mmCIF file of C-alpha atoms and ligand atoms in Angstrom:
data_model
loop_
_atom_site.group_PDB
_atom_site.id
_atom_site.type_symbol
_atom_site.label_atom_id
_atom_site.label_comp_id
_atom_site.label_asym_id
_atom_site.label_seq_id
_atom_site.Cartn_x
_atom_site.Cartn_y
_atom_site.Cartn_z
ATOM 1 C CA MET A 1 120.635 75.205 67.661
ATOM 2 C CA LEU A 2 117.553 76.082 65.901
ATOM 3 C CA ASP A 3 116.739 74.136 62.953
ATOM 4 C CA TRP A 4 115.830 75.708 59.593
ATOM 5 C CA GLY A 5 112.235 75.257 59.944
ATOM 6 C CA GLU A 6 112.182 77.122 63.426
ATOM 7 C CA ARG A 7 114.002 79.854 62.045
ATOM 8 C CA GLY A 8 111.542 80.406 59.063
ATOM 9 C CA GLY A 9 108.543 80.388 61.111
ATOM 10 C CA ARG A 10 110.011 83.146 63.215
ATOM 11 C CA ILE A 11 111.258 85.221 60.399
ATOM 12 C CA HIS A 12 108.246 87.463 59.477
ATOM 13 C CA ASN A 13 108.068 88.770 63.269
ATOM 14 C CA LEU A 14 111.891 89.941 63.229
ATOM 15 C CA GLN A 15 113.611 93.402 63.384
ATOM 16 C CA PRO A 16 116.260 93.731 60.590
ATOM 17 C CA TYR A 17 119.468 93.157 63.372
ATOM 18 C CA ALA A 18 117.932 90.079 64.211
ATOM 19 C CA LEU A 19 118.094 88.911 60.904
ATOM 20 C CA CYS A 20 121.491 89.778 60.257
ATOM 21 C CA LEU A 21 122.217 87.867 63.468
ATOM 22 C CA ILE A 22 119.997 84.775 62.039
ATOM 23 C CA GLY A 23 122.341 85.249 58.940
ATOM 24 C CA LEU A 24 125.606 84.430 60.905
ATOM 25 C CA THR A 25 123.932 81.971 63.276
ATOM 26 C CA ALA A 26 122.679 80.121 60.646
ATOM 27 C CA LEU A 27 126.011 80.251 58.763
ATOM 28 C CA ASN A 28 127.422 78.819 61.734
ATOM 29 C CA SER A 29 125.189 75.998 62.174
ATOM 30 C CA ILE A 30 125.346 74.503 58.653
ATOM 31 C CA ARG A 31 128.914 74.277 59.080
ATOM 32 C CA PRO A 32 129.604 70.338 58.803
ATOM 33 C CA PRO A 33 129.809 69.249 62.255
ATOM 34 C CA SER A 34 132.669 66.208 60.656
ATOM 35 C CA SER A 35 135.357 69.501 59.775
ATOM 36 C CA ALA A 36 135.420 71.097 63.470
ATOM 37 C CA PRO A 37 136.976 69.672 66.250
ATOM 38 C CA ILE A 38 134.415 68.384 68.911
ATOM 39 C CA LYS A 39 133.738 70.698 71.797
ATOM 40 C CA ARG A 40 134.035 69.674 75.088
ATOM 41 C CA VAL A 41 131.914 71.066 77.954
ATOM 42 C CA LEU A 42 132.374 70.465 81.662
ATOM 43 C CA VAL A 43 129.307 70.638 84.261
ATOM 44 C CA ILE A 44 129.811 70.471 87.570
ATOM 45 C CA LEU A 45 126.420 70.167 89.444
ATOM 46 C CA TYR A 46 124.980 69.496 93.091
ATOM 47 C CA SER A 47 121.258 69.663 93.659
ATOM 48 C CA GLN A 48 118.912 68.589 96.532
ATOM 49 C CA THR A 49 115.602 68.676 95.678
ATOM 50 C CA GLY A 50 116.545 68.218 91.990
ATOM 51 C CA GLN A 51 115.605 72.082 90.917
ATOM 52 C CA LEU A 52 119.144 72.880 89.774
ATOM 53 C CA THR A 53 119.356 69.674 87.974
ATOM 54 C CA ARG A 54 116.232 70.592 85.993
ATOM 55 C CA ILE A 55 117.730 73.942 85.052
ATOM 56 C CA VAL A 56 120.682 72.496 83.906
ATOM 57 C CA ASP A 57 118.859 70.014 81.856
ATOM 58 C CA SER A 58 116.952 72.399 80.625
ATOM 59 C CA ILE A 59 119.977 74.293 79.455
ATOM 60 C CA LEU A 60 121.930 71.274 78.247
ATOM 61 C CA GLU A 61 119.621 69.764 75.922
ATOM 62 C CA PRO A 62 120.105 71.588 72.821
ATOM 63 C CA LEU A 63 124.297 70.860 73.793
ATOM 64 C CA ARG A 64 123.424 66.935 74.438
ATOM 65 C CA GLN A 65 121.414 67.038 70.802
ATOM 66 C CA ASP A 66 124.747 68.552 69.056
ATOM 67 C CA SER A 67 126.973 65.768 67.810
ATOM 68 C CA GLY A 68 130.052 68.674 67.846
ATOM 69 C CA ILE A 69 129.544 69.046 71.660
ATOM 70 C CA ASP A 70 130.554 66.697 74.016
ATOM 71 C CA VAL A 71 128.756 67.448 77.341
ATOM 72 C CA HIS A 72 130.503 65.658 80.852
ATOM 73 C CA VAL A 73 128.615 65.975 84.176
ATOM 74 C CA GLU A 74 130.618 65.347 87.134
ATOM 75 C CA HIS A 75 128.147 65.232 90.470
ATOM 76 C CA LEU A 76 129.133 66.663 93.846
ATOM 77 C CA ARG A 77 128.928 64.150 96.494
ATOM 78 C CA PRO A 78 130.121 65.749 100.113
ATOM 79 C CA VAL A 79 131.600 62.706 102.252
ATOM 80 C CA THR A 80 128.705 63.440 104.904
ATOM 81 C CA PRO A 81 125.938 64.300 102.708
ATOM 82 C CA PHE A 82 123.495 67.393 103.523
ATOM 83 C CA PRO A 83 120.167 66.237 104.829
ATOM 84 C CA PHE A 84 117.023 66.872 102.544
ATOM 85 C CA PRO A 85 114.236 67.612 103.847
ATOM 86 C CA TRP A 86 116.632 69.536 106.657
ATOM 87 C CA THR A 87 115.718 69.579 110.191
ATOM 88 C CA PHE A 88 115.450 72.989 111.918
ATOM 89 C CA PHE A 89 119.092 72.419 113.829
ATOM 90 C CA SER A 90 120.587 70.702 110.460
ATOM 91 C CA PHE A 91 119.586 73.536 108.257
ATOM 92 C CA LEU A 92 120.725 76.465 110.581
ATOM 93 C CA ASP A 93 124.021 74.478 111.060
ATOM 94 C CA VAL A 94 125.333 74.570 108.181
ATOM 95 C CA PHE A 95 125.431 78.482 108.276
ATOM 96 C CA PRO A 96 128.719 79.320 109.872
ATOM 97 C CA GLU A 97 130.771 77.021 107.468
ATOM 98 C CA SER A 98 128.747 78.262 104.510
ATOM 99 C CA ALA A 99 129.032 81.938 105.142
ATOM 100 C CA HIS A 100 132.901 81.567 105.947
ATOM 101 C CA LEU A 101 133.465 79.293 103.006
ATOM 102 C CA VAL A 102 134.766 76.370 104.862
ATOM 103 C CA PRO A 103 135.109 73.570 102.294
ATOM 104 C CA PRO A 104 133.274 70.104 103.163
ATOM 105 C CA GLN A 105 135.141 66.878 102.828
ATOM 106 C CA MET A 106 134.187 65.807 99.173
ATOM 107 C CA HIS A 107 134.497 62.507 97.468
ATOM 108 C CA SER A 108 136.760 62.350 94.572
ATOM 109 C CA LEU A 109 135.266 62.652 90.812
ATOM 110 C CA ALA A 110 136.386 60.626 88.325
ATOM 111 C CA LEU A 111 138.592 63.352 86.611
ATOM 112 C CA THR A 112 142.283 63.687 87.053
ATOM 113 C CA GLY A 113 142.579 67.275 86.199
ATOM 114 C CA ASP A 114 144.427 66.458 83.085
ATOM 115 C CA GLU A 115 141.634 66.659 80.959
ATOM 116 C CA ASP A 116 140.920 69.579 78.755
ATOM 117 C CA PHE A 117 137.564 71.464 78.522
ATOM 118 C CA ASP A 118 136.760 73.935 76.125
ATOM 119 C CA LEU A 119 134.103 75.460 78.633
ATOM 120 C CA VAL A 120 132.976 74.644 81.783
ATOM 121 C CA ILE A 121 129.484 75.481 83.331
ATOM 122 C CA LEU A 122 129.186 75.578 87.229
ATOM 123 C CA PRO A 123 125.705 75.430 88.544
ATOM 124 C CA TYR A 124 125.316 76.323 92.184
ATOM 125 C CA GLN A 125 122.807 77.317 94.667
ATOM 126 C CA VAL A 126 123.069 79.933 97.480
ATOM 127 C CA TRP A 127 123.423 79.002 100.996
ATOM 128 C CA PHE A 128 123.129 81.842 103.651
ATOM 129 C CA LEU A 129 124.531 84.257 100.834
ATOM 130 C CA ALA A 130 127.322 82.266 99.945
ATOM 131 C CA PRO A 131 127.859 79.553 97.201
ATOM 132 C CA SER A 132 126.641 76.495 98.604
ATOM 133 C CA GLN A 133 129.148 74.089 100.442
ATOM 134 C CA PRO A 134 129.309 71.446 97.918
ATOM 135 C CA MET A 135 130.451 73.801 95.479
ATOM 136 C CA THR A 136 132.827 75.594 97.970
ATOM 137 C CA GLY A 137 134.110 72.323 98.675
ATOM 138 C CA PHE A 138 134.957 71.803 94.717
ATOM 139 C CA LEU A 139 136.305 74.934 94.156
ATOM 140 C CA LYS A 140 138.912 74.892 97.234
ATOM 141 C CA GLY A 141 139.861 71.682 96.143
ATOM 142 C CA ALA A 142 143.458 71.039 93.984
ATOM 143 C CA LEU A 143 141.331 69.611 90.969
ATOM 144 C CA ALA A 144 139.414 72.610 90.270
ATOM 145 C CA LYS A 145 142.447 74.554 89.916
ATOM 146 C CA LYS A 146 143.743 71.945 87.488
ATOM 147 C CA LEU A 147 140.694 71.701 85.738
ATOM 148 C CA LEU A 148 139.589 75.679 85.562
ATOM 149 C CA ALA A 149 142.821 77.245 85.265
ATOM 150 C CA GLY A 150 142.455 79.843 82.010
ATOM 151 C CA LYS A 151 138.658 78.172 81.167
ATOM 152 C CA PRO A 152 135.689 80.120 80.245
ATOM 153 C CA VAL A 153 133.153 79.370 82.659
ATOM 154 C CA VAL A 154 129.655 80.030 82.859
ATOM 155 C CA THR A 155 127.799 80.361 86.409
ATOM 156 C CA VAL A 156 124.304 78.863 86.853
ATOM 157 C CA ILE A 157 122.409 80.036 89.779
ATOM 158 C CA GLY A 158 119.178 78.653 91.045
ATOM 159 C CA CYS A 159 118.114 80.095 94.381
ATOM 160 C CA ARG A 160 115.091 81.932 96.212
ATOM 161 C CA ASN A 161 116.225 85.492 95.178
ATOM 162 C CA MET A 162 119.635 86.507 97.263
ATOM 163 C CA TRP A 163 122.447 85.624 94.866
ATOM 164 C CA LEU A 164 124.542 89.056 94.473
ATOM 165 C CA LEU A 165 126.838 88.818 97.313
ATOM 166 C CA ALA A 166 126.982 84.799 96.881
ATOM 167 C CA GLN A 167 128.125 85.756 93.325
ATOM 168 C CA GLU A 168 130.829 87.928 94.449
ATOM 169 C CA LYS A 169 132.351 85.050 96.462
ATOM 170 C CA MET A 170 131.950 83.150 93.817
ATOM 171 C CA LYS A 171 134.097 85.336 91.639
ATOM 172 C CA ASP A 172 136.806 85.158 94.159
ATOM 173 C CA LEU A 173 136.754 81.307 94.310
ATOM 174 C CA LEU A 174 136.972 81.157 90.411
ATOM 175 C CA LYS A 175 139.631 84.193 90.344
ATOM 176 C CA ALA A 176 141.952 81.767 92.666
ATOM 177 C CA CYS A 177 141.640 79.050 90.277
ATOM 178 C CA GLY A 178 142.893 81.241 87.439
ATOM 179 C CA ALA A 179 139.403 80.629 85.685
ATOM 180 C CA ARG A 180 137.716 83.179 83.510
ATOM 181 C CA LEU A 181 133.975 84.039 84.402
ATOM 182 C CA ILE A 182 132.445 85.123 81.010
ATOM 183 C CA ASP A 183 128.881 84.504 81.962
ATOM 184 C CA ASN A 184 126.416 84.307 84.819
ATOM 185 C CA VAL A 185 122.449 82.846 84.836
ATOM 186 C CA ALA A 186 120.362 83.695 87.938
ATOM 187 C CA LEU A 187 116.588 81.782 87.818
ATOM 188 C CA THR A 188 114.958 82.979 91.315
ATOM 189 C CA ASP A 189 111.536 82.153 92.903
ATOM 190 C CA PRO A 190 109.367 84.840 91.396
ATOM 191 C CA SER A 191 107.134 85.188 94.261
ATOM 192 C CA PRO A 192 107.330 88.508 96.484
ATOM 193 C CA THR A 193 110.375 88.545 98.640
ATOM 194 C CA MET A 194 108.257 88.705 102.064
ATOM 195 C CA VAL A 195 106.386 85.361 100.324
ATOM 196 C CA THR A 196 109.458 83.453 99.792
ATOM 197 C CA LEU A 197 110.888 84.099 102.999
ATOM 198 C CA LEU A 198 107.996 81.904 104.213
ATOM 199 C CA THR A 199 107.583 79.376 101.553
ATOM 200 C CA THR A 200 111.398 78.728 101.035
ATOM 201 C CA PRO A 201 111.753 77.327 104.587
ATOM 202 C CA VAL A 202 108.794 75.350 104.633
ATOM 203 C CA TRP A 203 110.223 73.718 101.509
ATOM 204 C CA LEU A 204 113.388 72.718 102.750
ATOM 205 C CA LEU A 205 112.534 71.668 106.229
ATOM 206 C CA THR A 206 109.144 69.543 104.810
ATOM 207 C CA GLY A 207 110.374 68.406 101.377
ATOM 208 C CA LYS A 208 107.214 69.852 100.091
ATOM 209 C CA ARG A 209 106.609 72.993 97.363
ATOM 210 C CA ASP A 210 103.589 73.722 97.844
ATOM 211 C CA LEU A 211 102.516 72.909 101.261
ATOM 212 C CA LEU A 212 100.922 76.212 102.142
ATOM 213 C CA SER A 213 98.244 76.157 99.653
ATOM 214 C CA ALA A 214 97.269 79.518 99.756
ATOM 215 C CA LEU A 215 100.636 80.638 98.699
ATOM 216 C CA PRO A 216 102.298 80.078 95.312
ATOM 217 C CA PRO A 217 104.693 76.904 95.001
ATOM 218 C CA ALA A 218 108.261 77.602 96.520
ATOM 219 C CA GLY A 219 111.256 77.778 93.918
ATOM 220 C CA VAL A 220 112.076 78.765 90.557
ATOM 221 C CA ASP A 221 108.954 78.499 88.502
ATOM 222 C CA ASP A 222 108.455 75.483 85.598
ATOM 223 C CA ALA A 223 108.262 78.135 82.930
ATOM 224 C CA SER A 224 111.844 80.050 83.750
ATOM 225 C CA VAL A 225 113.160 76.229 83.699
ATOM 226 C CA VAL A 226 111.903 75.094 80.465
ATOM 227 C CA ALA A 227 112.760 79.024 78.867
ATOM 228 C CA ALA A 228 116.060 78.352 79.908
ATOM 229 C CA ARG A 229 117.110 76.003 77.217
ATOM 230 C CA ARG A 230 117.245 79.382 75.177
ATOM 231 C CA PHE A 231 120.944 79.902 76.989
ATOM 232 C CA GLY A 232 121.775 75.990 75.466
ATOM 233 C CA LEU A 233 120.746 77.142 72.034
ATOM 234 C CA ALA A 234 123.019 80.406 72.161
ATOM 235 C CA LEU A 235 125.990 78.368 73.778
ATOM 236 C CA CYS A 236 125.597 76.055 70.944
ATOM 237 C CA ASP A 237 126.034 78.566 68.483
ATOM 238 C CA ALA A 238 128.622 80.420 70.371
ATOM 239 C CA LEU A 239 130.707 77.099 70.871
ATOM 240 C CA HIS A 240 130.579 76.571 66.785
ATOM 241 C CA SER A 241 132.345 80.004 66.109
ATOM 242 C CA ASP A 242 134.791 79.299 68.805
ATOM 243 C CA ALA A 243 133.095 82.495 70.690
ATOM 244 C CA GLU A 244 133.972 81.030 74.065
ATOM 245 C CA ARG A 245 137.728 81.739 73.399
ATOM 246 C CA GLY A 246 137.156 85.373 73.573
ATOM 247 C CA ALA A 247 136.442 87.759 76.430
ATOM 248 C CA ALA A 248 132.831 88.390 75.837
ATOM 249 C CA PRO A 249 129.908 87.121 77.169
ATOM 250 C CA LEU A 250 128.303 84.504 75.219
ATOM 251 C CA LEU A 251 124.585 84.841 76.965
ATOM 252 C CA ALA A 252 124.157 88.708 76.533
ATOM 253 C CA GLY A 253 120.697 89.737 75.071
ATOM 254 C CA LEU A 254 119.040 87.017 76.564
ATOM 255 C CA ALA A 255 117.747 88.122 80.534
ATOM 256 C CA ALA A 256 120.151 85.908 81.599
ATOM 257 C CA VAL A 257 120.165 87.895 85.345
ATOM 258 C CA ASP A 258 117.686 90.663 86.654
ATOM 259 C CA VAL A 259 118.974 92.354 89.519
ATOM 260 C CA ASP A 260 116.770 93.946 92.145
ATOM 261 C CA ALA A 261 119.427 96.265 93.617
ATOM 262 C CA ARG A 262 117.119 97.175 96.649
ATOM 263 C CA LEU A 263 118.050 93.606 98.122
ATOM 264 C CA LEU A 264 121.442 94.736 98.098
ATOM 265 C CA PHE A 265 121.269 96.076 101.461
ATOM 266 C CA SER A 266 119.347 93.594 103.279
ATOM 267 C CA GLU A 267 122.391 90.789 101.863
ATOM 268 C CA LYS A 268 124.991 93.347 103.213
ATOM 269 C CA MET A 269 123.379 93.449 106.280
ATOM 270 C CA ALA A 270 122.825 89.883 106.844
ATOM 271 C CA THR A 271 126.254 88.821 105.326
ATOM 272 C CA ARG A 272 127.624 90.813 108.068
ATOM 273 C CA SER A 273 125.703 89.214 110.806
ATOM 274 C CA PHE A 274 126.722 85.808 109.418
ATOM 275 C CA ALA A 275 129.971 86.946 109.383
ATOM 276 C CA VAL A 276 130.370 87.798 113.144
ATOM 277 C CA TRP A 277 127.502 85.010 114.198
ATOM 278 C CA GLY A 278 129.312 82.514 112.363
ATOM 279 C CA LYS A 279 132.691 83.381 113.652
ATOM 280 C CA LEU A 280 131.254 82.864 117.535
ATOM 281 C CA LEU A 281 129.083 79.692 116.374
ATOM 282 C CA ARG A 282 132.735 78.280 114.953
ATOM 283 C CA ALA A 283 134.338 79.032 118.404
ATOM 284 C CA VAL A 284 132.040 77.190 120.437
ATOM 285 C CA GLY A 285 132.032 73.760 118.238
ATOM 286 C CA GLU A 286 132.143 71.871 115.165
ATOM 287 C CA PRO A 287 129.500 71.199 112.650
ATOM 288 C CA GLY A 288 127.065 69.046 114.070
ATOM 289 C CA GLN A 289 127.900 69.558 117.837
ATOM 290 C CA ALA A 290 125.263 70.056 120.363
ATOM 291 C CA ARG A 291 126.724 72.725 122.236
ATOM 292 C CA ARG A 292 126.226 75.068 119.262
ATOM 293 C CA ARG A 293 122.647 74.501 119.643
ATOM 294 C CA PRO A 294 121.799 77.107 122.433
ATOM 295 C CA LEU A 295 123.825 79.975 120.544
ATOM 296 C CA LEU A 296 122.049 78.784 116.890
ATOM 297 C CA LEU A 297 118.712 79.193 118.845
ATOM 298 C CA LEU A 298 119.734 82.672 119.878
ATOM 299 C CA TYR A 299 121.046 83.728 116.508
ATOM 300 C CA VAL A 300 117.429 82.126 114.874
ATOM 301 C CA ILE A 301 115.553 84.720 117.139
ATOM 302 C CA PHE A 302 117.880 87.661 116.062
ATOM 303 C CA LEU A 303 117.596 86.425 112.441
ATOM 304 C CA VAL A 304 113.785 86.349 112.365
ATOM 305 C CA ALA A 305 113.531 89.862 114.244
ATOM 306 C CA ILE A 306 115.487 91.171 111.451
ATOM 307 C CA ILE A 307 113.505 89.694 108.544
ATOM 308 C CA LEU A 308 110.268 90.688 110.105
ATOM 309 C CA THR A 309 111.831 94.682 110.897
ATOM 310 C CA ILE A 310 114.978 95.314 108.900
ATOM 311 C CA VAL A 311 114.031 93.860 105.590
ATOM 312 C CA PRO A 312 110.338 95.465 105.316
ATOM 313 C CA VAL A 313 111.621 98.577 106.756
ATOM 314 C CA SER A 314 114.490 98.887 104.337
ATOM 315 C CA LEU A 315 112.341 97.783 101.440
ATOM 316 C CA VAL A 316 109.733 100.854 102.584
ATOM 317 C CA VAL A 317 111.943 103.353 103.116
ATOM 318 C CA GLN A 318 114.240 102.507 99.749
ATOM 319 C CA ALA A 319 110.681 102.839 97.637
ATOM 320 C CA LEU A 320 110.009 105.901 99.502
ATOM 321 C CA LEU A 321 113.313 107.282 98.455
ATOM 322 C CA ARG A 322 113.346 105.997 95.383
ATOM 323 C CA PRO A 323 113.103 109.141 92.917
ATOM 324 C CA PHE A 324 116.473 110.278 94.501
ATOM 325 C CA LEU A 325 118.138 106.557 94.460
ATOM 326 C CA LEU A 326 117.147 105.789 90.803
ATOM 327 C CA GLY A 327 120.273 106.830 89.096
ATOM 328 C CA ARG A 328 122.304 104.878 92.177
ATOM 329 C CA PHE A 329 120.184 101.672 91.876
ATOM 330 C CA ALA A 330 120.665 101.511 88.089
ATOM 331 C CA ALA A 331 124.585 102.136 88.277
ATOM 332 C CA LEU A 332 124.522 98.970 91.108
ATOM 333 C CA LYS A 333 122.022 97.049 88.677
ATOM 334 C CA ARG A 334 124.678 97.121 85.971
ATOM 335 C CA VAL A 335 127.512 96.493 87.930
ATOM 336 C CA TYR A 336 125.886 93.170 89.456
ATOM 337 C CA GLU A 337 124.268 92.016 86.289
ATOM 338 C CA ALA A 338 127.616 91.598 84.624
ATOM 339 C CA PRO A 339 128.929 90.135 82.603
ATOM 340 C CA SER A 340 125.643 88.628 80.828
ATOM 341 C CA GLY A 341 123.322 91.742 81.621
ATOM 342 C CA SER A 342 119.506 91.924 81.640
ATOM 343 C CA GLY A 343 119.001 92.808 78.222
ATOM 344 C CA ARG A 344 116.554 90.807 75.662
ATOM 345 C CA GLU A 345 118.001 91.944 72.551
ATOM 346 C CA ARG A 346 118.422 88.353 71.489
ATOM 347 C CA MET A 347 115.201 86.872 72.867
ATOM 348 C CA ALA A 348 113.786 86.587 69.640
ATOM 349 C CA LEU A 349 116.491 84.449 68.368
ATOM 350 C CA TYR A 350 116.624 81.947 70.895
ATOM 351 C CA GLY A 351 113.630 82.740 73.358
ATOM 352 C CA ARG A 352 110.421 80.829 72.964
HETATM 353 C C1 FMN B 1 121.084 75.729 104.040
HETATM 354 C C2 FMN B 1 120.516 76.812 102.784
HETATM 355 C C3 FMN B 1 120.519 78.042 103.059
HETATM 356 C C4 FMN B 1 119.880 78.883 101.863
HETATM 357 N N1 FMN B 1 119.773 80.264 101.580
HETATM 358 C C5 FMN B 1 119.771 80.672 100.723
HETATM 359 C C6 FMN B 1 120.028 82.190 100.469
HETATM 360 O O1 FMN B 1 120.534 82.571 101.311
HETATM 361 N N2 FMN B 1 119.673 82.871 98.859
HETATM 362 C C7 FMN B 1 118.737 82.334 98.329
HETATM 363 O O2 FMN B 1 118.525 82.900 97.557
HETATM 364 N N3 FMN B 1 118.299 80.797 98.569
HETATM 365 C C8 FMN B 1 118.712 80.370 99.423
HETATM 366 N N4 FMN B 1 118.590 78.907 99.976
HETATM 367 C C9 FMN B 1 117.807 78.231 98.840
HETATM 368 C C10 FMN B 1 118.469 77.417 97.624
HETATM 369 O O3 FMN B 1 119.226 78.641 97.183
HETATM 370 C C11 FMN B 1 117.984 76.710 96.929
HETATM 371 O O4 FMN B 1 116.923 77.317 96.056
HETATM 372 C C12 FMN B 1 117.391 75.818 97.086
HETATM 373 O O5 FMN B 1 118.043 74.942 98.506
HETATM 374 C C13 FMN B 1 116.867 74.194 96.158
HETATM 375 O O6 FMN B 1 118.381 74.016 95.600
HETATM 376 P P1 FMN B 1 118.391 72.505 95.184
HETATM 377 O O7 FMN B 1 119.186 72.778 93.680
HETATM 378 O O8 FMN B 1 119.748 72.354 95.627
HETATM 379 O O9 FMN B 1 117.512 71.647 95.548
HETATM 380 C C14 FMN B 1 119.199 77.998 100.870
HETATM 381 C C15 FMN B 1 119.022 76.908 100.640
HETATM 382 C C16 FMN B 1 119.504 76.102 101.444
HETATM 383 C C17 FMN B 1 119.434 74.496 101.877
#
């Protein structure tokens, strides 16, 4: 939560509606912590490069400092660890199972499923336009169904910039667990799409974010990671007022997501191709088997051809048709930005 010093320092710049909100928020924060039951927050985490861990740490910092909130973090561990940095073939070889949501074998977590959490935070990275395999492995397991049934869930995505259809898959996985998705935060690489299509694979295949010194470093920028603290501040206040029990998002007005609806066309096309080629590859062999390699090589040629032709062409065509598509894009943006939205009206309260 914001302390009184921070709030007081900002008051002169704030609009009247923000002052009302501050009043309400402050009332919540002066409630003695001892009179309220401790709120329990579960976080299920997996991160290869540490990017998602940094985002989550930034969000969790205010919750960890709040004596009225108990944060429990569980780390996902696949039985066969995914490599980092990736080799060329190990990277490609995970696409069939990722796209088809085939769960990898996972080590057990230190939970039984009988624990009771008030809020669950599910951070995940996108792998081939689907939730990463470790997260899929967790969500398809029996424990997730016990832990998540009826629980409010906040998803936090850290990825390159294509997450729209992964989040649709996530919604289905959460629905199968009986969970209630109340918020979604998505942090992405701020560089242009065509730049990240080069810098991200270089990062993932070499382990170096800034190997290409002429281009910006790959990944979510540090300023966005630090600014993610605002979500933690808002969650603290929401938990103190039992807002997680309701259906309304807790992170609205905080620029939780910003959807570029133009990428939806590329995502839909790539998802279709992942589904078809993924099925073929799964018929040829198991993950890691050498007999998949010739087909993987063929697919990567197909994929690069698509990235170099269809993606830029679709972006140019959409730019030309922009005046006619504005209404359609705005409607799609609203749909895919739900439930938290891209509004900024509470940034003055919780933003830096
Ligand atoms: C196998 C693989 C596939 C990926 N596919 C996508 C993707 O489809 N869309 C996207 O925006 N990012 C994609 N990424 C980038 C990740 O979402 C993420 O930003 C990066 O792996 C760092 O995550 P970390 O927290 O695990 O280190 C992919 C990464 C990997 C390793």
